[in-house]
Short mmCIF file of C-alpha atoms in Angstrom, two decimals:
data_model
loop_
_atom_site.label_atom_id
_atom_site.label_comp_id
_atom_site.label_asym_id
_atom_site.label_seq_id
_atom_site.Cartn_x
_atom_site.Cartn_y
_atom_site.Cartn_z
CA UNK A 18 52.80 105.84 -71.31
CA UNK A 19 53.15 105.56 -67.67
CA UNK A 20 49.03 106.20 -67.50
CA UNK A 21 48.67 102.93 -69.48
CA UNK A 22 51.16 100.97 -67.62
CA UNK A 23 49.19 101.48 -64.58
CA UNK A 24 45.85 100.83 -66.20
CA UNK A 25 47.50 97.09 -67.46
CA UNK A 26 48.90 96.29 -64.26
CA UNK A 27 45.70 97.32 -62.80
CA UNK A 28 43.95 95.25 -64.85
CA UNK A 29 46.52 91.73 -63.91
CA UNK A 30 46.21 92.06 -60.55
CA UNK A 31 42.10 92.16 -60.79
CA UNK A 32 42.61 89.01 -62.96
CA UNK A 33 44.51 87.14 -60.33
CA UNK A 34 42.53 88.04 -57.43
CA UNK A 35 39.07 86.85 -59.36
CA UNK A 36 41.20 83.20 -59.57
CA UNK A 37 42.07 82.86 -56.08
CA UNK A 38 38.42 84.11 -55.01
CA UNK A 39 37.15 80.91 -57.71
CA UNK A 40 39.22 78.26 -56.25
CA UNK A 41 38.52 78.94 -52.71
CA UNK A 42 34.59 79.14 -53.27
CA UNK A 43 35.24 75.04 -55.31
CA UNK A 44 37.45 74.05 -51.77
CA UNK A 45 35.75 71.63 -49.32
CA UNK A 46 36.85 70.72 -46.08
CA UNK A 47 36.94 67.32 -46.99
CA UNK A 48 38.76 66.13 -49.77
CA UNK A 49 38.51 62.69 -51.65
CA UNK A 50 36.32 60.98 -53.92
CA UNK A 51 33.00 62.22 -54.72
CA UNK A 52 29.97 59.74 -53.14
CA UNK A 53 27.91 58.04 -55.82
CA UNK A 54 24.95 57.66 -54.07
CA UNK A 55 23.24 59.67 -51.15
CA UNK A 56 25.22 59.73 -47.94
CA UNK A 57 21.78 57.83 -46.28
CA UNK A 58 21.91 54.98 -48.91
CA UNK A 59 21.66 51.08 -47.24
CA UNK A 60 20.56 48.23 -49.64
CA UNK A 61 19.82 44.76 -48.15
CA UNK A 62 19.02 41.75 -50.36
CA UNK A 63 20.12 38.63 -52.05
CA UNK A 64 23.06 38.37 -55.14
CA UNK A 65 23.33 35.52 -57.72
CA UNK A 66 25.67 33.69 -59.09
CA UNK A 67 25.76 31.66 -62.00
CA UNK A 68 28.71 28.62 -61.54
CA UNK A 69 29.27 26.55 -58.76
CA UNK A 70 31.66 23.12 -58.68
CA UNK A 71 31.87 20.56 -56.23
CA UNK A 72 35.06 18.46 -55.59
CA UNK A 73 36.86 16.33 -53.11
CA UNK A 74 40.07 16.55 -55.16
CA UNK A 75 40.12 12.65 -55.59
CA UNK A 76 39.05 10.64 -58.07
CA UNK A 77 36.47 8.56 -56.43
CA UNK A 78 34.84 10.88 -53.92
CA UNK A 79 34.01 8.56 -50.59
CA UNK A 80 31.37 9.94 -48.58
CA UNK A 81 33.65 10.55 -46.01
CA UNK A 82 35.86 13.04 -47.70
CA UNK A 83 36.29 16.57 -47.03
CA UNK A 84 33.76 18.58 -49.82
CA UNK A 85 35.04 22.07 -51.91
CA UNK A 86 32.00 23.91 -53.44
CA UNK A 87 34.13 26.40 -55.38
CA UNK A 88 31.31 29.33 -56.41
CA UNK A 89 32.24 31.99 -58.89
CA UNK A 90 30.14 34.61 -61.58
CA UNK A 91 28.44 35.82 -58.47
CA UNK A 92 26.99 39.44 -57.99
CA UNK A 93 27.25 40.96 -54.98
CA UNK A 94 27.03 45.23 -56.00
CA UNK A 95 30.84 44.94 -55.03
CA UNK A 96 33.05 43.59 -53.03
CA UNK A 97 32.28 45.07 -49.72
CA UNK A 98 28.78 44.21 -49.53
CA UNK A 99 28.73 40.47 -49.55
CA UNK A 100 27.58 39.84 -46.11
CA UNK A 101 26.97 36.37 -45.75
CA UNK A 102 26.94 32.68 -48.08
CA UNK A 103 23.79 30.66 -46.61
CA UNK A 104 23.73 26.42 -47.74
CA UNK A 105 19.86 25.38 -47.79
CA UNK A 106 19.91 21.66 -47.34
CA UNK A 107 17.37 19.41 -49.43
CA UNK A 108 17.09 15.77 -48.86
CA UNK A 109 15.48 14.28 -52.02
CA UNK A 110 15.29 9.94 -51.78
CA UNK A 111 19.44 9.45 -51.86
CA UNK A 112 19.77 13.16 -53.43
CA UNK A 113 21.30 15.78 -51.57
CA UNK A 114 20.60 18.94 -53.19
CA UNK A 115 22.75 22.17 -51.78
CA UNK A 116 21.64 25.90 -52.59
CA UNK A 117 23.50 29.10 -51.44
CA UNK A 118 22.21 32.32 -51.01
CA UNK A 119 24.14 35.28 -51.16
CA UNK A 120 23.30 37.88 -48.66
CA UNK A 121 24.11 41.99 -49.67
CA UNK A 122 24.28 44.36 -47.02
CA UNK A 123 25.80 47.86 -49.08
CA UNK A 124 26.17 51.72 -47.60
CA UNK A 125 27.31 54.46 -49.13
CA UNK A 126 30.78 53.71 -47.98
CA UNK A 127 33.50 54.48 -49.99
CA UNK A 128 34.62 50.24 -51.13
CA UNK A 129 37.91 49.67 -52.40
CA UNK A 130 38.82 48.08 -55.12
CA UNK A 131 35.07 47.03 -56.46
CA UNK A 132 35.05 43.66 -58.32
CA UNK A 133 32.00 42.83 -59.83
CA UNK A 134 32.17 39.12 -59.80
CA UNK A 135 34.09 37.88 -56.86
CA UNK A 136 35.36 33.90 -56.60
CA UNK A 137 35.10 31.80 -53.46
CA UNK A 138 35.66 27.98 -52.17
CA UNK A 139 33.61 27.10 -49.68
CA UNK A 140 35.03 23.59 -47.30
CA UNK A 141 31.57 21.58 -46.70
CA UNK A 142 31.98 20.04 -43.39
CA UNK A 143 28.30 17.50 -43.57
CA UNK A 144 27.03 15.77 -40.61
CA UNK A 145 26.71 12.32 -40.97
CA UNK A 146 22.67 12.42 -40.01
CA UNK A 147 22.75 14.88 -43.72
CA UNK A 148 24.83 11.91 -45.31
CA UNK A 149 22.53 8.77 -44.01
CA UNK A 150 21.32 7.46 -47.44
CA UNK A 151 22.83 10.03 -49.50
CA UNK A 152 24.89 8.73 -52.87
CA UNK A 153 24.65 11.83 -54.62
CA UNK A 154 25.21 15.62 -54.06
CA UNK A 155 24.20 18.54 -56.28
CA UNK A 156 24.02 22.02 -56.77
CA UNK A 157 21.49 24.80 -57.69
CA UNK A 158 21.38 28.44 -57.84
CA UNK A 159 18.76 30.99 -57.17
CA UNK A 160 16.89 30.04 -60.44
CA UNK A 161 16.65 26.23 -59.21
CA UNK A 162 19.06 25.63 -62.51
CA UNK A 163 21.09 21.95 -61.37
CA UNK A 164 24.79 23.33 -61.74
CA UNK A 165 26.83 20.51 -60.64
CA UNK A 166 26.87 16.76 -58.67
CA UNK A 167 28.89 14.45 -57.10
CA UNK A 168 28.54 10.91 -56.58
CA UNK A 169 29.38 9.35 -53.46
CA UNK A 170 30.68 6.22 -52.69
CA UNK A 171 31.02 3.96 -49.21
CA UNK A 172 33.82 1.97 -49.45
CA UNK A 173 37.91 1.75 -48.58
CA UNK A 174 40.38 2.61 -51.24
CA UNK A 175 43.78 0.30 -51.41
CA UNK A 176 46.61 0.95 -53.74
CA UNK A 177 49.20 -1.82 -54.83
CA UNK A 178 52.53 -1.89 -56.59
CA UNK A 179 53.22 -5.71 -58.49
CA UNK A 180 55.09 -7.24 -61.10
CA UNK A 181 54.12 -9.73 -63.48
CA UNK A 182 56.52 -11.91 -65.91
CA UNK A 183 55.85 -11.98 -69.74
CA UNK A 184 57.44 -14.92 -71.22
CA UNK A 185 59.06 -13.97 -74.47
CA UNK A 186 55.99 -15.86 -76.56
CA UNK A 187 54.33 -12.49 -75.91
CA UNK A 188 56.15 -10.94 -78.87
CA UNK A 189 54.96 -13.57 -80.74
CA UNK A 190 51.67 -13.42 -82.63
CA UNK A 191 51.22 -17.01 -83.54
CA UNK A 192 51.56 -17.57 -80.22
CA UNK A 193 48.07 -15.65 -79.19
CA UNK A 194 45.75 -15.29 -77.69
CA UNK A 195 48.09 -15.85 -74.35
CA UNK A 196 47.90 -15.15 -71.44
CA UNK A 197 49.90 -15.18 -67.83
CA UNK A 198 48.73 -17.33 -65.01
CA UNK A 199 45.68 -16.41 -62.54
CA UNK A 200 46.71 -17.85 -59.68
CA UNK A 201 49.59 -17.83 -57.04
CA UNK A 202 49.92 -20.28 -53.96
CA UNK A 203 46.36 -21.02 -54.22
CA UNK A 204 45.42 -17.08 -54.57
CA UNK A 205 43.64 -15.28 -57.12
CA UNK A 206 45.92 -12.40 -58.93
CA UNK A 207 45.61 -10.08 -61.67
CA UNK A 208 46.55 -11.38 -65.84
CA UNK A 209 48.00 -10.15 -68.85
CA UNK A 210 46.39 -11.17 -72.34
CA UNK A 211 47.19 -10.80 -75.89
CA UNK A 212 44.89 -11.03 -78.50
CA UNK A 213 44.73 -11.11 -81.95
CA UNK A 214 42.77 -8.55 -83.53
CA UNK A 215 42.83 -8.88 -87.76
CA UNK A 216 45.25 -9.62 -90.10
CA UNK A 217 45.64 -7.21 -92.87
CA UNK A 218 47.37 -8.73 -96.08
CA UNK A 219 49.73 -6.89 -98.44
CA UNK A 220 52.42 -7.78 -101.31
CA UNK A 221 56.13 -6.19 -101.74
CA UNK A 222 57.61 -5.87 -105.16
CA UNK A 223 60.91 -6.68 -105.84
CA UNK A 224 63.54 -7.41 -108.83
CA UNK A 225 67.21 -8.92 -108.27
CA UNK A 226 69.83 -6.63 -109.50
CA UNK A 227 72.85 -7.77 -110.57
CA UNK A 228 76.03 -7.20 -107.94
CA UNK A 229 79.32 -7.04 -108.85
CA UNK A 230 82.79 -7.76 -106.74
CA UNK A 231 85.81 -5.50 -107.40
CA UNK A 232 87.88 -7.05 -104.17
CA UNK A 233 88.48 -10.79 -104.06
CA UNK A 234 89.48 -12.57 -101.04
CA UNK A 235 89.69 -16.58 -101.87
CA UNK A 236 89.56 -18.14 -105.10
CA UNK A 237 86.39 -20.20 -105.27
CA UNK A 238 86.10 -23.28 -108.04
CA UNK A 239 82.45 -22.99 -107.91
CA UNK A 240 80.14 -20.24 -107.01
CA UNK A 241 76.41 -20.03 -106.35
CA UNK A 242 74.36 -16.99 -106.03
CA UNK A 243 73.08 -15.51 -102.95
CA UNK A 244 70.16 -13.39 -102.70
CA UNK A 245 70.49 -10.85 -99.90
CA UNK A 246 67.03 -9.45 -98.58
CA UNK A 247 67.06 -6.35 -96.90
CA UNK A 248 65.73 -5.82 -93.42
CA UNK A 249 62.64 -3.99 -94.32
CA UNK A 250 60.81 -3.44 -97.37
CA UNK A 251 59.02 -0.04 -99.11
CA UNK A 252 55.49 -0.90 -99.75
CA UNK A 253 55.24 2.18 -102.33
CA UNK A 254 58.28 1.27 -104.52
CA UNK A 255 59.65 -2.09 -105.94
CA UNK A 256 62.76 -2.84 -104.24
CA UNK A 257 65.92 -3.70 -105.91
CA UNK A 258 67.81 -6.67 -104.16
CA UNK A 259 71.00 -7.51 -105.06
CA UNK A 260 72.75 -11.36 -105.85
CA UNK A 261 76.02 -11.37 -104.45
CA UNK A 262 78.28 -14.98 -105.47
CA UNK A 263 79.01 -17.03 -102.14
CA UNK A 264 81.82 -20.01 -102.61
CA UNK A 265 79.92 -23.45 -103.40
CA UNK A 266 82.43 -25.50 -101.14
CA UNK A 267 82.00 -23.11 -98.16
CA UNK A 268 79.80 -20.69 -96.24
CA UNK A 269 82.85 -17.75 -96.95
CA UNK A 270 82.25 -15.00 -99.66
CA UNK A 271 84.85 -14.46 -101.71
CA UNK A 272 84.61 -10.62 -101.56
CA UNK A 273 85.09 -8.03 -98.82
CA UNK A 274 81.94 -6.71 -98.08
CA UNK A 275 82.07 -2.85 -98.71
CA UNK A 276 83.77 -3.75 -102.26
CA UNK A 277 80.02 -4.97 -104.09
CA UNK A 278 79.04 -2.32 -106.65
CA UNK A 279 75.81 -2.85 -107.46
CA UNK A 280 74.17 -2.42 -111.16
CA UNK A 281 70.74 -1.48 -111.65
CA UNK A 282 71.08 -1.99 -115.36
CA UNK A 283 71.10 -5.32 -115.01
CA UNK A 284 67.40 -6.16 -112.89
CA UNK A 285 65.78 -9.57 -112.94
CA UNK A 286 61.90 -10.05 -113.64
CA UNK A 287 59.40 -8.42 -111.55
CA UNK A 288 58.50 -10.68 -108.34
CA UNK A 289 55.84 -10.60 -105.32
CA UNK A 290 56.89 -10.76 -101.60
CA UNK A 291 53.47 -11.46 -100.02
CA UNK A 292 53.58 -10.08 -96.20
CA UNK A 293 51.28 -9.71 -93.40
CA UNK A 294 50.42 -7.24 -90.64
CA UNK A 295 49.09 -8.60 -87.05
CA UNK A 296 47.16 -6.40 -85.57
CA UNK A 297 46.73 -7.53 -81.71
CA UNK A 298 45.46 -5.75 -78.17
CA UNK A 299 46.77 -6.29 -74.91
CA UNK A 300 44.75 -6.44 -72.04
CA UNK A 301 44.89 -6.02 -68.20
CA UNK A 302 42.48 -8.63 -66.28
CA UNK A 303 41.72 -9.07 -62.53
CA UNK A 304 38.96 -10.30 -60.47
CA UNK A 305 37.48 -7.43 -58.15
CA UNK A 306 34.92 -7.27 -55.29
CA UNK A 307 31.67 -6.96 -56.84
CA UNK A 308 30.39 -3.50 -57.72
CA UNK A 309 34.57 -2.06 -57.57
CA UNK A 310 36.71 -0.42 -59.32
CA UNK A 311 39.70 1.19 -60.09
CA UNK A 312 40.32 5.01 -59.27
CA UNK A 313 44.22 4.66 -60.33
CA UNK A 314 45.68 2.63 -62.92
CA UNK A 315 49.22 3.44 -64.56
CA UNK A 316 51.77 1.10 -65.75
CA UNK A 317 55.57 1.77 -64.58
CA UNK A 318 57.21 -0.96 -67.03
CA UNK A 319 56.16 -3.28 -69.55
CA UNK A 320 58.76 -5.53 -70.94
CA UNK A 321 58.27 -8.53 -73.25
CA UNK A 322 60.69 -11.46 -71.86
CA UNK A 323 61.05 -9.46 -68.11
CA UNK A 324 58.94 -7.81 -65.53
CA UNK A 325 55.84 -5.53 -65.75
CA UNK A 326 55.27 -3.07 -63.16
CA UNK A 327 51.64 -2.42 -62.37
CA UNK A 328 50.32 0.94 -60.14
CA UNK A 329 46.64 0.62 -59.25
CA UNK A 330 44.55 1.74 -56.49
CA UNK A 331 41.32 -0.36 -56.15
CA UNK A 332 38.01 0.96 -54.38
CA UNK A 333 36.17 -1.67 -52.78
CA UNK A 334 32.96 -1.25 -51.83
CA UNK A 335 31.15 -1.50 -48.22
CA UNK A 336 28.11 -3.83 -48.06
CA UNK A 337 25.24 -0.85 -48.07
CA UNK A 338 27.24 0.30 -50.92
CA UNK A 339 23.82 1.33 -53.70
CA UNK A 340 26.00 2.08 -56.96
CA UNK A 341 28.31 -0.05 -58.70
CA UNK A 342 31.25 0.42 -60.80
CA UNK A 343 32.40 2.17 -63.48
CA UNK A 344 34.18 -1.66 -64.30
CA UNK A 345 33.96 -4.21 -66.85
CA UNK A 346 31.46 -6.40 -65.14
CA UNK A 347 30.01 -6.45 -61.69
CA UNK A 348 33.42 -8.77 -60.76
CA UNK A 349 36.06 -8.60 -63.22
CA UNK A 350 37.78 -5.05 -64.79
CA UNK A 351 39.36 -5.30 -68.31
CA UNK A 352 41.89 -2.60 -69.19
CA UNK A 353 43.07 -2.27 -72.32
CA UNK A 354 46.99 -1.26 -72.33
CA UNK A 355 47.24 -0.46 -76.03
CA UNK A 356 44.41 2.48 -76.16
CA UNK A 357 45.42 2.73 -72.43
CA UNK A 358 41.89 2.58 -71.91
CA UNK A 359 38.91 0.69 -69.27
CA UNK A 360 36.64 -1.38 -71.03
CA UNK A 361 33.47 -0.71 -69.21
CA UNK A 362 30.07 -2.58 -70.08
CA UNK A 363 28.70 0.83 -71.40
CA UNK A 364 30.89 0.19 -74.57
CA UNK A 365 29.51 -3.28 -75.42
CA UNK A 366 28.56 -6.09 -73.26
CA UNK A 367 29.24 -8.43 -75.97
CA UNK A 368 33.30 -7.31 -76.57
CA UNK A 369 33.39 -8.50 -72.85
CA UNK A 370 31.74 -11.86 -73.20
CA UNK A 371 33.96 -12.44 -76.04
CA UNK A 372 36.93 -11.43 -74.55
CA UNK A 373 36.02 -13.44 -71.42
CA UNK A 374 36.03 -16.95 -73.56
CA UNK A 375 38.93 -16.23 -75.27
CA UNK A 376 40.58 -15.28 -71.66
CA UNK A 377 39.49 -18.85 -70.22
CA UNK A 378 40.68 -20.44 -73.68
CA UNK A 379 43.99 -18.62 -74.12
CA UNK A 380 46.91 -20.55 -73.17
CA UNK A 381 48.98 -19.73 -70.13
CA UNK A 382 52.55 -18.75 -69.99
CA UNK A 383 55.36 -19.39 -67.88
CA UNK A 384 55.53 -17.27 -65.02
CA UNK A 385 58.98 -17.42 -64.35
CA UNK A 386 62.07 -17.26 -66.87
CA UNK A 387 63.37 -20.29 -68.13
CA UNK A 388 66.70 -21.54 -66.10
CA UNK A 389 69.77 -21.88 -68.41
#
């Protein structure tokens, strides 16, 4: 027994000292990750990339603004071996075209953190000797594929807070088309309009039901009925009104209001209510430098029989200014404040026209309220 104790033990201690032997033949004197390419390997060439934005964070972008050319899906094997972003500049007539390169420089290196497709914003500080004659800016990658432009404008930008007063006749539509007055001391300034649109037709059905007091007040000799029509009607339903008994002599009912009890037993022949809806748009006019426009246009309050608050930042144009607009017409910008939209000539040049006779036909409301 003791024979085969040894022989086991024997046996353990052979096993253990084949494992240690193992391990230290695997351990290096340098530990870490394993390289994934030769320890010689050096790559030099050009990445891609496939988006590319530019931006001056405004809405009109004046050549003299500060450019962002925000690049992104670019390869670059990671994100150690981007070396360098060239800009290749191409003058084309008043066409500026911009296209990067992406230098790679990669080693063997161990690179943190790899990312495959890296962002970056580049700030575009352009002389103005590559600006002379330039109105518009674009982009291109290495396949000569157009991803983005700009257009430029030459001008100053001014932004204005005013008020105009709208007469009460604004709220009403017989009263259109209206309009507020152009001019003040002898200057031009902007207008409101209203115009009516269409008139759409429709009938309400109604029967008189028969109303009963259970509460007199005054004895009345003589009484005579009163119809009482409600403050708005269902156009899917006939409507029940009811006849309530007023005195004769007087204007006085002889009943306390919350003591009717109506009977819709007792209902009158069907009758017709004919109705109409006015359908109407309200426009923003002004008279701009020719070729403007607006890059800002809100409105802070609009009240019928008070002050409206206009916001609006105009861009007016220098003289070797080559494009014109987005406006209305070359000197006049329509806005329409009930789609909250501009009406630009691209939609139709003959809505303008129109609207421009009916603006020098409308008649002009006070500009002021009316002194009690």
């Amino acid at each position: 027994m003791n024979r085969l104790r040894s022989k086991y033990m024997g046996l353990a201690l052979l096993w253990i000292l084949s494992a240690v032997v193992f391990f230290a033949g695997c351990e290096k004197d340098t530990d870490g990750p394993l390289n994934v390419s030769k320890e010689d390997f050096s790559y030099d060439g050009e990445g891609f990339f496939a988006y590319a934005r530019l931006d001056s964070g405004k809405t009109i972008h004046l050549s003299k603004d500060t450019l962002y050319l925000d690049m992104g899906k670019m390869w670059t094997f990671s994100n150690c071996a981007l070396k360098s972003i060239n800009l290749d500049y191409d003058k084309e007539d008043s066409v500026l075209w911009i296209a990067p390169t992406l230098s790679i420089h990669a080693t063997a290196e161990d690179c943190a953190a790899p990312y495959y497709r890296p962002d970056t914003t580049l700030k575009l500080l352009l002389s103005s000797k590559q600006m002379s004659g330039i109105g518009v800016i674009k982009v291109k990658n290495d396949a000569d594929t157009s991803l983005d432009s700009i257009i430029l404008r030459r001008g100053s930008l001014l932004r204005d807070t005013f008020e105009m007063y709208l007469d009460s006749a604004f709220a009403d539509v017989q009263e259109f088309p209206l309009r507020t007055k152009d001019k003040k001391h002898g200057k031009t300034i902007p207008t409101v309009m209203r115009v009516l649109d269409s008139l759409t037709p429709r009938v309400f059905y109604w029967r008189t039901m028969k109303s009963t007091c259970t509460h007199r007040v005054d004895m009345c000799k003589k009484t005579v009925p009163d119809t009482i029509y409600p403050s708005s009607w269902n156009i899917n339903d006939t409507n029940l009104v009811p006849v309530h008994y007023a005195c004769a002599d007087s204007d006085s009912v002889y009943c306390i209001n919350s003591k009717w009890e109506n009977d819709s037993t007792e209902l009158g022949k069907l009758q017709e209510r004919p109705d109409t809806i006015w359908h109407y748009s309200t426009y923003y006019t002004e008279k701009i430098p020719e070729c403007g426009t607006f890059s800002y246009f809100t409105i802070n309050t609009f009240q019928v029989g008070g002050q409206a608050r206009f916001i609006r930042e105009l861009f007016t144009p220098d003289d070797d200014e080559s494009f014109c607009g987005p406006n209305s017409k070359k000197d006049w910008m329509v806005y329409n404040l009930s789609t909250n939209k501009m009406v630009v000539d691209s939609d139709s040049v003959t809505v303008l026209d129109f609207l421009y006779k009916i603006w020098k036909k409308a008649t002009v409301a006070p500009d002021a309220p009316k002194e009690k």
